[in-house]
mmCIF file of C-alpha atoms in Angstrom:
data_model
loop_
_atom_site.group_PDB
_atom_site.id
_atom_site.type_symbol
_atom_site.label_atom_id
_atom_site.label_comp_id
_atom_site.label_asym_id
_atom_site.label_seq_id
_atom_site.Cartn_x
_atom_site.Cartn_y
_atom_site.Cartn_z
ATOM 1 C CA UNK S 1 -22.438 -10.891 18.942
ATOM 2 C CA UNK S 2 -24.407 -8.008 20.423
ATOM 3 C CA UNK S 3 -27.920 -7.028 19.413
ATOM 4 C CA UNK S 4 -26.760 -3.910 17.475
ATOM 5 C CA UNK S 5 -24.186 -6.007 15.557
ATOM 6 C CA UNK S 6 -26.894 -8.516 14.606
ATOM 7 C CA UNK S 7 -29.169 -5.755 13.369
ATOM 8 C CA UNK S 8 -26.314 -4.202 11.398
ATOM 9 C CA UNK S 9 -25.436 -7.549 9.806
ATOM 10 C CA UNK S 10 -29.069 -8.249 8.936
ATOM 11 C CA UNK S 11 -29.241 -4.872 7.130
ATOM 12 C CA UNK S 12 -25.929 -5.155 5.302
ATOM 13 C CA UNK S 13 -26.093 -8.828 4.309
ATOM 14 C CA UNK S 14 -28.627 -8.312 1.461
ATOM 15 C CA UNK S 15 -26.576 -5.439 0.094
ATOM 16 C CA UNK S 16 -23.435 -7.561 0.313
ATOM 17 C CA UNK S 17 -25.247 -10.363 -1.611
ATOM 18 C CA UNK S 18 -26.305 -7.901 -4.341
ATOM 19 C CA UNK S 19 -22.764 -6.537 -4.579
ATOM 20 C CA UNK S 20 -21.433 -10.074 -4.922
ATOM 21 C CA UNK S 21 -23.882 -10.800 -7.734
ATOM 22 C CA UNK S 22 -22.720 -7.689 -9.545
ATOM 23 C CA UNK S 23 -19.040 -8.668 -9.176
ATOM 24 C CA UNK S 24 -19.805 -12.231 -10.408
ATOM 25 C CA UNK S 25 -21.661 -11.011 -13.488
ATOM 26 C CA UNK S 26 -18.817 -8.601 -14.373
ATOM 27 C CA UNK S 27 -16.174 -11.350 -14.000
ATOM 28 C CA UNK S 28 -18.233 -13.779 -16.103
ATOM 29 C CA UNK S 29 -18.441 -11.152 -18.882
ATOM 30 C CA UNK S 30 -14.645 -11.037 -19.008
ATOM 31 C CA UNK S 31 -14.388 -14.825 -18.957
ATOM 32 C CA UNK S 32 -16.931 -15.089 -21.796
ATOM 33 C CA UNK S 33 -15.137 -12.297 -23.723
ATOM 34 C CA UNK S 34 -18.169 -10.052 -23.681
ATOM 35 C CA UNK S 35 -15.877 -7.486 -22.067
ATOM 36 C CA UNK S 36 -12.543 -7.315 -23.809
ATOM 37 C CA UNK S 37 -9.109 -7.451 -22.263
ATOM 38 C CA UNK S 38 -6.297 -5.541 -23.927
ATOM 39 C CA UNK S 39 -3.006 -7.445 -24.250
ATOM 40 C CA UNK S 40 0.069 -5.293 -24.643
ATOM 41 C CA UNK S 41 3.313 -6.219 -26.397
ATOM 42 C CA UNK S 42 5.337 -5.596 -23.203
ATOM 43 C CA UNK S 43 4.911 -7.296 -19.812
ATOM 44 C CA UNK S 44 2.301 -5.863 -17.475
ATOM 45 C CA UNK S 45 2.689 -6.558 -13.729
ATOM 46 C CA UNK S 46 -0.303 -5.937 -11.473
ATOM 47 C CA UNK S 47 -0.018 -5.398 -7.693
ATOM 48 C CA UNK S 48 -3.362 -5.412 -5.909
ATOM 49 C CA UNK S 49 -5.589 -6.997 -3.285
ATOM 50 C CA UNK S 50 -9.073 -8.255 -2.616
ATOM 51 C CA UNK S 51 -9.627 -6.038 0.390
ATOM 52 C CA UNK S 52 -10.215 -2.326 0.758
ATOM 53 C CA UNK S 53 -7.056 -0.551 2.004
ATOM 54 C CA UNK S 54 -4.336 -1.393 4.460
ATOM 55 C CA UNK S 55 -2.525 -4.378 2.899
ATOM 56 C CA UNK S 56 0.666 -2.517 2.057
ATOM 57 C CA UNK S 57 0.359 -1.989 -1.696
ATOM 58 C CA UNK S 58 2.746 0.957 -1.917
ATOM 59 C CA UNK S 59 5.702 -0.646 -0.054
ATOM 60 C CA UNK S 60 5.277 -3.849 -2.053
ATOM 61 C CA UNK S 61 5.024 -1.951 -5.321
ATOM 62 C CA UNK S 62 8.271 -0.193 -4.365
ATOM 63 C CA UNK S 63 9.818 -3.585 -3.621
ATOM 64 C CA UNK S 64 8.818 -4.784 -7.136
ATOM 65 C CA UNK S 65 10.333 -1.619 -8.625
ATOM 66 C CA UNK S 66 13.629 -2.324 -6.871
ATOM 67 C CA UNK S 67 13.571 -5.993 -7.921
ATOM 68 C CA UNK S 68 13.005 -5.230 -11.616
ATOM 69 C CA UNK S 69 14.441 -1.816 -12.398
ATOM 70 C CA UNK S 70 17.877 -3.216 -13.180
ATOM 71 C CA UNK S 71 16.376 -5.455 -15.818
ATOM 72 C CA UNK S 72 13.578 -3.377 -17.308
ATOM 73 C CA UNK S 73 12.764 0.218 -18.100
ATOM 74 C CA UNK S 74 9.673 0.429 -15.883
ATOM 75 C CA UNK S 75 6.570 2.593 -16.279
ATOM 76 C CA UNK S 76 4.504 2.759 -13.064
ATOM 77 C CA UNK S 77 0.837 3.574 -13.628
ATOM 78 C CA UNK S 78 -1.718 4.378 -10.906
ATOM 79 C CA UNK S 79 -5.162 5.875 -10.960
ATOM 80 C CA UNK S 80 -3.973 8.556 -8.514
ATOM 81 C CA UNK S 81 -6.508 8.053 -5.744
ATOM 82 C CA UNK S 82 -7.897 11.289 -4.263
ATOM 83 C CA UNK S 83 -5.973 13.559 -6.622
ATOM 84 C CA UNK S 84 -7.570 16.855 -7.635
ATOM 85 C CA UNK S 85 -7.080 16.286 -11.348
ATOM 86 C CA UNK S 86 -8.429 14.029 -14.027
ATOM 87 C CA UNK S 87 -7.085 12.232 -17.053
ATOM 88 C CA UNK S 88 -3.538 11.205 -17.905
ATOM 89 C CA UNK S 89 -0.612 12.955 -16.146
ATOM 90 C CA UNK S 90 3.029 11.974 -16.355
ATOM 91 C CA UNK S 91 4.790 12.871 -13.102
ATOM 92 C CA UNK S 92 7.537 15.495 -13.313
ATOM 93 C CA UNK S 93 9.536 17.694 -10.944
ATOM 94 C CA UNK S 94 6.682 20.172 -10.694
ATOM 95 C CA UNK S 95 4.049 17.524 -9.731
ATOM 96 C CA UNK S 96 2.416 17.731 -6.300
ATOM 97 C CA UNK S 97 0.419 15.131 -4.301
ATOM 98 C CA UNK S 98 -2.775 16.931 -5.243
ATOM 99 C CA UNK S 99 -1.884 16.596 -8.935
ATOM 100 C CA UNK S 100 -1.065 12.916 -9.010
ATOM 101 C CA UNK S 101 -2.008 11.442 -5.575
ATOM 102 C CA UNK S 102 -0.016 10.533 -2.508
ATOM 103 C CA UNK S 103 1.413 7.158 -3.505
ATOM 104 C CA UNK S 104 2.449 8.114 -7.093
ATOM 105 C CA UNK S 105 4.094 11.238 -5.713
ATOM 106 C CA UNK S 106 5.954 9.190 -3.104
ATOM 107 C CA UNK S 107 7.136 6.734 -5.773
ATOM 108 C CA UNK S 108 8.196 9.551 -8.111
ATOM 109 C CA UNK S 109 10.227 11.216 -5.340
ATOM 110 C CA UNK S 110 12.035 7.939 -4.692
ATOM 111 C CA UNK S 111 12.428 6.499 -8.171
ATOM 112 C CA UNK S 112 11.769 9.332 -10.647
ATOM 113 C CA UNK S 113 15.314 9.141 -11.974
ATOM 114 C CA UNK S 114 14.990 5.439 -12.765
ATOM 115 C CA UNK S 115 11.355 4.833 -13.697
ATOM 116 C CA UNK S 116 8.459 6.718 -15.279
ATOM 117 C CA UNK S 117 5.440 7.383 -13.036
ATOM 118 C CA UNK S 118 2.013 8.362 -14.395
ATOM 119 C CA UNK S 119 -1.609 8.421 -13.350
ATOM 120 C CA UNK S 120 -4.798 7.776 -15.330
ATOM 121 C CA UNK S 121 -8.242 6.411 -14.545
ATOM 122 C CA UNK S 122 -8.276 4.473 -17.825
ATOM 123 C CA UNK S 123 -5.386 2.024 -17.495
ATOM 124 C CA UNK S 124 -5.435 1.027 -21.180
ATOM 125 C CA UNK S 125 -5.197 4.685 -22.281
ATOM 126 C CA UNK S 126 -2.593 5.376 -19.620
ATOM 127 C CA UNK S 127 -0.354 2.537 -20.785
ATOM 128 C CA UNK S 128 -0.676 3.602 -24.444
ATOM 129 C CA UNK S 129 0.212 7.167 -23.548
ATOM 130 C CA UNK S 130 3.210 6.188 -21.409
ATOM 131 C CA UNK S 131 4.585 4.014 -24.255
ATOM 132 C CA UNK S 132 4.022 6.835 -26.734
ATOM 133 C CA UNK S 133 5.864 9.362 -24.550
ATOM 134 C CA UNK S 134 8.695 7.011 -23.703
ATOM 135 C CA UNK S 135 9.082 4.151 -26.231
ATOM 136 C CA UNK S 136 11.989 2.779 -24.156
ATOM 137 C CA UNK S 137 9.519 1.507 -21.503
ATOM 138 C CA UNK S 138 9.521 -2.288 -21.677
ATOM 139 C CA UNK S 139 7.498 -3.172 -18.557
ATOM 140 C CA UNK S 140 4.399 -1.608 -17.009
ATOM 141 C CA UNK S 141 3.693 -1.881 -13.282
ATOM 142 C CA UNK S 142 0.042 -1.286 -12.409
ATOM 143 C CA UNK S 143 -0.594 -0.168 -8.786
ATOM 144 C CA UNK S 144 -3.840 -1.349 -7.219
ATOM 145 C CA UNK S 145 -5.300 -2.758 -10.425
ATOM 146 C CA UNK S 146 -6.240 -6.378 -9.760
ATOM 147 C CA UNK S 147 -9.899 -5.481 -10.311
ATOM 148 C CA UNK S 148 -9.134 -3.476 -13.451
ATOM 149 C CA UNK S 149 -9.529 -6.393 -15.841
ATOM 150 C CA UNK S 150 -9.550 -4.407 -19.095
ATOM 151 C CA UNK S 151 -5.777 -4.880 -19.118
ATOM 152 C CA UNK S 152 -4.497 -8.473 -19.378
ATOM 153 C CA UNK S 153 -1.590 -8.897 -16.948
ATOM 154 C CA UNK S 154 1.536 -10.951 -17.453
ATOM 155 C CA UNK S 155 1.839 -11.316 -13.707
ATOM 156 C CA UNK S 156 -0.719 -10.668 -10.942
ATOM 157 C CA UNK S 157 0.482 -10.204 -7.326
ATOM 158 C CA UNK S 158 -2.254 -10.171 -4.700
ATOM 159 C CA UNK S 159 -1.615 -8.995 -1.153
ATOM 160 C CA UNK S 160 -3.429 -10.246 2.011
ATOM 161 C CA UNK S 161 -2.783 -8.787 5.441
ATOM 162 C CA UNK S 162 -1.730 -11.237 8.144
ATOM 163 C CA UNK S 163 -4.173 -9.851 10.721
ATOM 164 C CA UNK S 164 -7.061 -9.558 8.267
ATOM 165 C CA UNK S 165 -7.146 -12.746 6.177
ATOM 166 C CA UNK S 166 -9.670 -12.759 3.364
ATOM 167 C CA UNK S 167 -11.162 -16.075 4.447
ATOM 168 C CA UNK S 168 -12.395 -14.404 7.641
ATOM 169 C CA UNK S 169 -14.000 -11.479 5.794
ATOM 170 C CA UNK S 170 -17.178 -10.665 3.835
ATOM 171 C CA UNK S 171 -17.944 -8.772 0.651
ATOM 172 C CA UNK S 172 -18.672 -5.007 0.822
ATOM 173 C CA UNK S 173 -20.467 -3.398 2.523
ATOM 174 C CA UNK S 174 -20.775 -6.093 5.198
ATOM 175 C CA UNK S 175 -17.017 -6.693 5.139
ATOM 176 C CA UNK S 176 -14.010 -5.276 3.372
ATOM 177 C CA UNK S 177 -13.719 -7.541 0.344
ATOM 178 C CA UNK S 178 -13.937 -6.115 -3.174
ATOM 179 C CA UNK S 179 -14.184 -9.650 -4.612
ATOM 180 C CA UNK S 180 -14.792 -13.120 -3.110
ATOM 181 C CA UNK S 181 -11.897 -15.388 -2.263
ATOM 182 C CA UNK S 182 -12.407 -17.321 -5.504
ATOM 183 C CA UNK S 183 -10.939 -14.298 -7.346
ATOM 184 C CA UNK S 184 -7.536 -15.460 -6.119
ATOM 185 C CA UNK S 185 -7.689 -18.041 -8.937
ATOM 186 C CA UNK S 186 -6.555 -15.198 -11.250
ATOM 187 C CA UNK S 187 -3.450 -14.491 -9.132
ATOM 188 C CA UNK S 188 0.033 -15.870 -9.863
ATOM 189 C CA UNK S 189 1.584 -14.870 -6.558
ATOM 190 C CA UNK S 190 -0.066 -14.206 -3.179
ATOM 191 C CA UNK S 191 1.798 -12.353 -0.470
ATOM 192 C CA UNK S 192 0.736 -12.404 3.196
ATOM 193 C CA UNK S 193 1.843 -8.977 4.406
ATOM 194 C CA UNK S 194 2.664 -7.362 7.741
ATOM 195 C CA UNK S 195 3.583 -10.713 9.289
ATOM 196 C CA UNK S 196 5.229 -10.989 12.680
ATOM 197 C CA UNK S 197 8.962 -11.664 12.481
ATOM 198 C CA UNK S 198 8.444 -15.230 13.786
ATOM 199 C CA UNK S 199 5.564 -17.342 12.535
ATOM 200 C CA UNK S 200 4.566 -20.717 13.949
ATOM 201 C CA UNK S 201 4.565 -23.592 11.400
ATOM 202 C CA UNK S 202 0.974 -24.350 12.443
ATOM 203 C CA UNK S 203 -0.170 -20.858 11.426
ATOM 204 C CA UNK S 204 1.520 -21.214 8.045
ATOM 205 C CA UNK S 205 -0.206 -24.584 7.438
ATOM 206 C CA UNK S 206 -3.615 -23.030 8.314
ATOM 207 C CA UNK S 207 -3.121 -20.246 5.817
ATOM 208 C CA UNK S 208 -2.191 -22.773 3.088
ATOM 209 C CA UNK S 209 -5.285 -24.837 3.956
ATOM 210 C CA UNK S 210 -7.650 -21.831 3.951
ATOM 211 C CA UNK S 211 -6.354 -20.428 0.674
ATOM 212 C CA UNK S 212 -6.248 -23.830 -1.093
ATOM 213 C CA UNK S 213 -4.097 -22.520 -3.940
ATOM 214 C CA UNK S 214 -3.399 -24.177 -7.251
ATOM 215 C CA UNK S 215 -0.053 -25.861 -7.898
ATOM 216 C CA UNK S 216 1.099 -23.023 -10.172
ATOM 217 C CA UNK S 217 0.456 -20.349 -7.506
ATOM 218 C CA UNK S 218 3.132 -19.274 -5.074
ATOM 219 C CA UNK S 219 2.550 -18.046 -1.533
ATOM 220 C CA UNK S 220 5.013 -15.713 0.173
ATOM 221 C CA UNK S 221 5.189 -14.031 3.586
ATOM 222 C CA UNK S 222 6.553 -10.551 4.183
ATOM 223 C CA UNK S 223 6.953 -8.059 6.996
ATOM 224 C CA UNK S 224 7.913 -4.428 7.418
ATOM 225 C CA UNK S 225 11.337 -3.236 8.528
ATOM 226 C CA UNK S 226 11.230 0.264 9.925
ATOM 227 C CA UNK S 227 14.135 2.623 9.262
ATOM 228 C CA UNK S 228 15.570 5.390 11.408
ATOM 229 C CA UNK S 229 13.475 8.578 11.678
ATOM 230 C CA UNK S 230 14.054 11.095 8.891
ATOM 231 C CA UNK S 231 13.534 14.813 9.269
ATOM 232 C CA UNK S 232 10.483 16.033 7.373
ATOM 233 C CA UNK S 233 12.104 19.450 7.123
ATOM 234 C CA UNK S 234 15.880 18.822 6.973
ATOM 235 C CA UNK S 235 16.672 22.512 6.507
ATOM 236 C CA UNK S 236 15.054 23.201 9.892
ATOM 237 C CA UNK S 237 16.623 20.297 11.836
ATOM 238 C CA UNK S 238 20.115 20.335 13.267
ATOM 239 C CA UNK S 239 20.181 16.882 14.916
ATOM 240 C CA UNK S 240 19.612 13.180 14.209
ATOM 241 C CA UNK S 241 16.881 11.207 15.979
ATOM 242 C CA UNK S 242 17.062 7.519 16.896
ATOM 243 C CA UNK S 243 14.111 5.954 18.707
ATOM 244 C CA UNK S 244 16.449 3.761 20.758
ATOM 245 C CA UNK S 245 17.888 6.901 22.367
ATOM 246 C CA UNK S 246 14.512 8.007 23.750
ATOM 247 C CA UNK S 247 13.867 7.713 27.509
ATOM 248 C CA UNK S 248 10.801 7.848 29.743
ATOM 249 C CA UNK S 249 11.362 11.541 30.050
ATOM 250 C CA UNK S 250 10.687 12.063 26.323
ATOM 251 C CA UNK S 251 7.361 12.327 24.496
ATOM 252 C CA UNK S 252 6.247 11.446 20.991
ATOM 253 C CA UNK S 253 3.138 12.623 19.177
ATOM 254 C CA UNK S 254 2.284 10.092 16.446
ATOM 255 C CA UNK S 255 0.321 11.411 13.460
ATOM 256 C CA UNK S 256 -1.229 8.688 11.333
ATOM 257 C CA UNK S 257 -3.614 9.061 8.381
ATOM 258 C CA UNK S 258 -3.383 5.575 6.906
ATOM 259 C CA UNK S 259 -5.842 2.686 6.622
ATOM 260 C CA UNK S 260 -4.333 0.578 9.390
ATOM 261 C CA UNK S 261 -1.955 2.502 11.673
ATOM 262 C CA UNK S 262 -1.819 -0.158 14.410
ATOM 263 C CA UNK S 263 1.464 -1.833 13.394
ATOM 264 C CA UNK S 264 3.139 1.595 13.073
ATOM 265 C CA UNK S 265 1.890 2.731 16.447
ATOM 266 C CA UNK S 266 2.943 -0.555 18.060
ATOM 267 C CA UNK S 267 6.457 -0.053 16.681
ATOM 268 C CA UNK S 268 6.700 3.437 18.192
ATOM 269 C CA UNK S 269 5.385 2.201 21.546
ATOM 270 C CA UNK S 270 8.078 -0.437 21.745
ATOM 271 C CA UNK S 271 10.447 2.340 22.753
ATOM 272 C CA UNK S 272 10.598 4.082 26.072
ATOM 273 C CA UNK S 273 9.096 7.501 25.295
ATOM 274 C CA UNK S 274 5.534 8.432 26.262
ATOM 275 C CA UNK S 275 3.342 8.190 23.158
ATOM 276 C CA UNK S 276 0.253 10.185 22.168
ATOM 277 C CA UNK S 277 -1.584 9.236 18.939
ATOM 278 C CA UNK S 278 -3.567 11.504 16.679
ATOM 279 C CA UNK S 279 -5.312 9.400 14.044
ATOM 280 C CA UNK S 280 -6.935 10.594 10.814
ATOM 281 C CA UNK S 281 -8.743 8.822 7.998
ATOM 282 C CA UNK S 282 -6.786 7.196 5.190
ATOM 283 C CA UNK S 283 -5.566 9.739 2.557
ATOM 284 C CA UNK S 284 -6.702 12.563 4.841
ATOM 285 C CA UNK S 285 -6.167 16.086 3.503
ATOM 286 C CA UNK S 286 -4.775 18.021 6.440
ATOM 287 C CA UNK S 287 -6.370 21.418 7.112
ATOM 288 C CA UNK S 288 -5.233 24.464 9.017
ATOM 289 C CA UNK S 289 -7.577 23.406 11.860
ATOM 290 C CA UNK S 290 -5.971 19.925 11.966
ATOM 291 C CA UNK S 291 -2.552 21.470 12.422
ATOM 292 C CA UNK S 292 -3.903 23.795 15.156
ATOM 293 C CA UNK S 293 -5.161 20.711 17.004
ATOM 294 C CA UNK S 294 -1.821 19.002 16.527
ATOM 295 C CA UNK S 295 0.015 22.034 17.910
ATOM 296 C CA UNK S 296 -2.218 22.058 20.984
ATOM 297 C CA UNK S 297 -1.586 18.324 21.601
ATOM 298 C CA UNK S 298 2.121 18.868 21.194
ATOM 299 C CA UNK S 299 2.141 21.802 23.644
ATOM 300 C CA UNK S 300 0.257 19.805 26.258
ATOM 301 C CA UNK S 301 2.583 16.833 26.157
ATOM 302 C CA UNK S 302 5.087 16.554 29.004
ATOM 303 C CA UNK S 303 8.686 15.587 28.445
ATOM 304 C CA UNK S 304 12.245 16.719 28.484
ATOM 305 C CA UNK S 305 12.296 16.348 24.664
ATOM 306 C CA UNK S 306 9.227 16.266 22.429
ATOM 307 C CA UNK S 307 8.910 14.959 18.909
ATOM 308 C CA UNK S 308 6.311 14.514 16.200
ATOM 309 C CA UNK S 309 6.595 11.284 14.172
ATOM 310 C CA UNK S 310 4.445 10.374 11.188
ATOM 311 C CA UNK S 311 4.288 7.698 8.510
ATOM 312 C CA UNK S 312 6.133 7.910 5.180
ATOM 313 C CA UNK S 313 2.799 8.155 3.395
ATOM 314 C CA UNK S 314 1.495 11.001 5.619
ATOM 315 C CA UNK S 315 4.851 12.818 5.272
ATOM 316 C CA UNK S 316 4.065 13.413 1.614
ATOM 317 C CA UNK S 317 0.894 15.383 2.446
ATOM 318 C CA UNK S 318 2.318 17.172 5.458
ATOM 319 C CA UNK S 319 5.555 18.353 3.830
ATOM 320 C CA UNK S 320 3.610 19.964 0.948
ATOM 321 C CA UNK S 321 1.041 21.649 3.176
ATOM 322 C CA UNK S 322 1.557 25.406 3.724
ATOM 323 C CA UNK S 323 -0.383 25.353 7.037
ATOM 324 C CA UNK S 324 2.030 23.167 8.995
ATOM 325 C CA UNK S 325 3.294 25.267 11.949
ATOM 326 C CA UNK S 326 6.792 26.530 11.375
ATOM 327 C CA UNK S 327 7.712 26.122 15.066
ATOM 328 C CA UNK S 328 7.072 22.350 14.810
ATOM 329 C CA UNK S 329 9.212 21.699 11.722
ATOM 330 C CA UNK S 330 12.479 21.148 13.567
ATOM 331 C CA UNK S 331 11.008 18.317 15.696
ATOM 332 C CA UNK S 332 8.907 16.554 13.027
ATOM 333 C CA UNK S 333 10.127 13.236 11.531
ATOM 334 C CA UNK S 334 8.806 10.351 9.441
ATOM 335 C CA UNK S 335 9.818 6.736 9.530
ATOM 336 C CA UNK S 336 10.563 5.005 6.195
ATOM 337 C CA UNK S 337 9.614 1.384 5.796
ATOM 338 C CA UNK S 338 10.751 -1.367 3.524
ATOM 339 C CA UNK S 339 9.495 -4.874 2.779
ATOM 340 C CA UNK S 340 11.429 -7.999 3.637
ATOM 341 C CA UNK S 341 10.319 -11.567 2.769
ATOM 342 C CA UNK S 342 10.520 -14.390 5.293
ATOM 343 C CA UNK S 343 12.248 -17.292 3.542
ATOM 344 C CA UNK S 344 11.759 -19.698 6.464
ATOM 345 C CA UNK S 345 7.964 -19.435 6.027
ATOM 346 C CA UNK S 346 8.102 -20.956 2.521
ATOM 347 C CA UNK S 347 8.518 -24.662 1.682
ATOM 348 C CA UNK S 348 12.060 -25.836 1.074
ATOM 349 C CA UNK S 349 13.167 -25.223 -2.521
ATOM 350 C CA UNK S 350 10.771 -22.308 -3.128
ATOM 351 C CA UNK S 351 12.488 -19.727 -5.274
ATOM 352 C CA UNK S 352 12.922 -16.254 -3.860
ATOM 353 C CA UNK S 353 10.147 -13.759 -4.559
ATOM 354 C CA UNK S 354 12.452 -11.850 -6.909
ATOM 355 C CA UNK S 355 13.349 -14.900 -8.951
ATOM 356 C CA UNK S 356 9.751 -16.098 -9.089
ATOM 357 C CA UNK S 357 8.315 -12.858 -10.479
ATOM 358 C CA UNK S 358 11.108 -12.546 -13.026
ATOM 359 C CA UNK S 359 10.437 -16.118 -14.132
ATOM 360 C CA UNK S 360 6.696 -15.530 -14.550
ATOM 361 C CA UNK S 361 7.231 -12.313 -16.490
ATOM 362 C CA UNK S 362 9.456 -14.149 -18.962
ATOM 363 C CA UNK S 363 7.011 -17.048 -19.295
ATOM 364 C CA UNK S 364 3.531 -15.774 -18.312
ATOM 365 C CA UNK S 365 0.715 -18.259 -17.636
ATOM 366 C CA UNK S 366 -1.830 -18.253 -20.414
#
């Protein structure tokens, strides 16, 4: 470890210790019932993590929606991170990403005909309002709410990224953890996300040993499956793009404003085209200047054919931005992703993820 890193750690460690003390006191107050948890008459499913950003909450929340929507009338509730509004809002056809946030907007666009989507900082108030507006809702799905303990969940699903395991991390601000590893005791299901397609049995054993889960807890492993590119502006595009068709004479400009774009970029680079990456911060609000920079990068790229490819999450913000250059619309695409679970990584006889979460919802752990 270099000298600067040592100095940085020495400065941040006391702050991390203080943060940990605050988290511990808050959790004890819930355990001692000094802070009250609200229990609802319908099941509440929480999808969350212990780390800050990048574990794949939105794709896994969408997976849970798909797994349960044929059984329940689902209401999805999020805080609406980085929206420009406050209070409770039920998504509708006039909602924009700035009204309700990127992820809720994305989920509403995909599932709005089948589920209700709303945002509210106060999850208890949000659930009550959703049930008042639509009494047919018989299951609430809370996005990124593992730390929001005022609502008592029927099922808690916690995500941990394969390349950033929580047992190799520290509490904020020294590391990326919102809570210590011991907080996993509250989880029913833990999912290791963004796994490689093939995992060595030794690596699986090490994860089990490090996590040291209780007998009632289930551990699953998932990875992303990338779909074919989809035009961001279908009215402007007259052709279909497939990455496998690209050659060394083609160029791709990747635009990524997500917490951890490395897996996405690696996937694009597996193909033959020359790749240029323009990275932004997570949940970045694109400005006119940003798009001018993107246009300059695109114009400078060599290639017989040139394309812009972005993530599904970034596509939400770009498509609704009036400053995106019209001349780039025909060549701009996003790549959808979906979650798949790796059954070979689980012990023999382990029920599928879908069956397990349905079982816990019907008979929640007290």
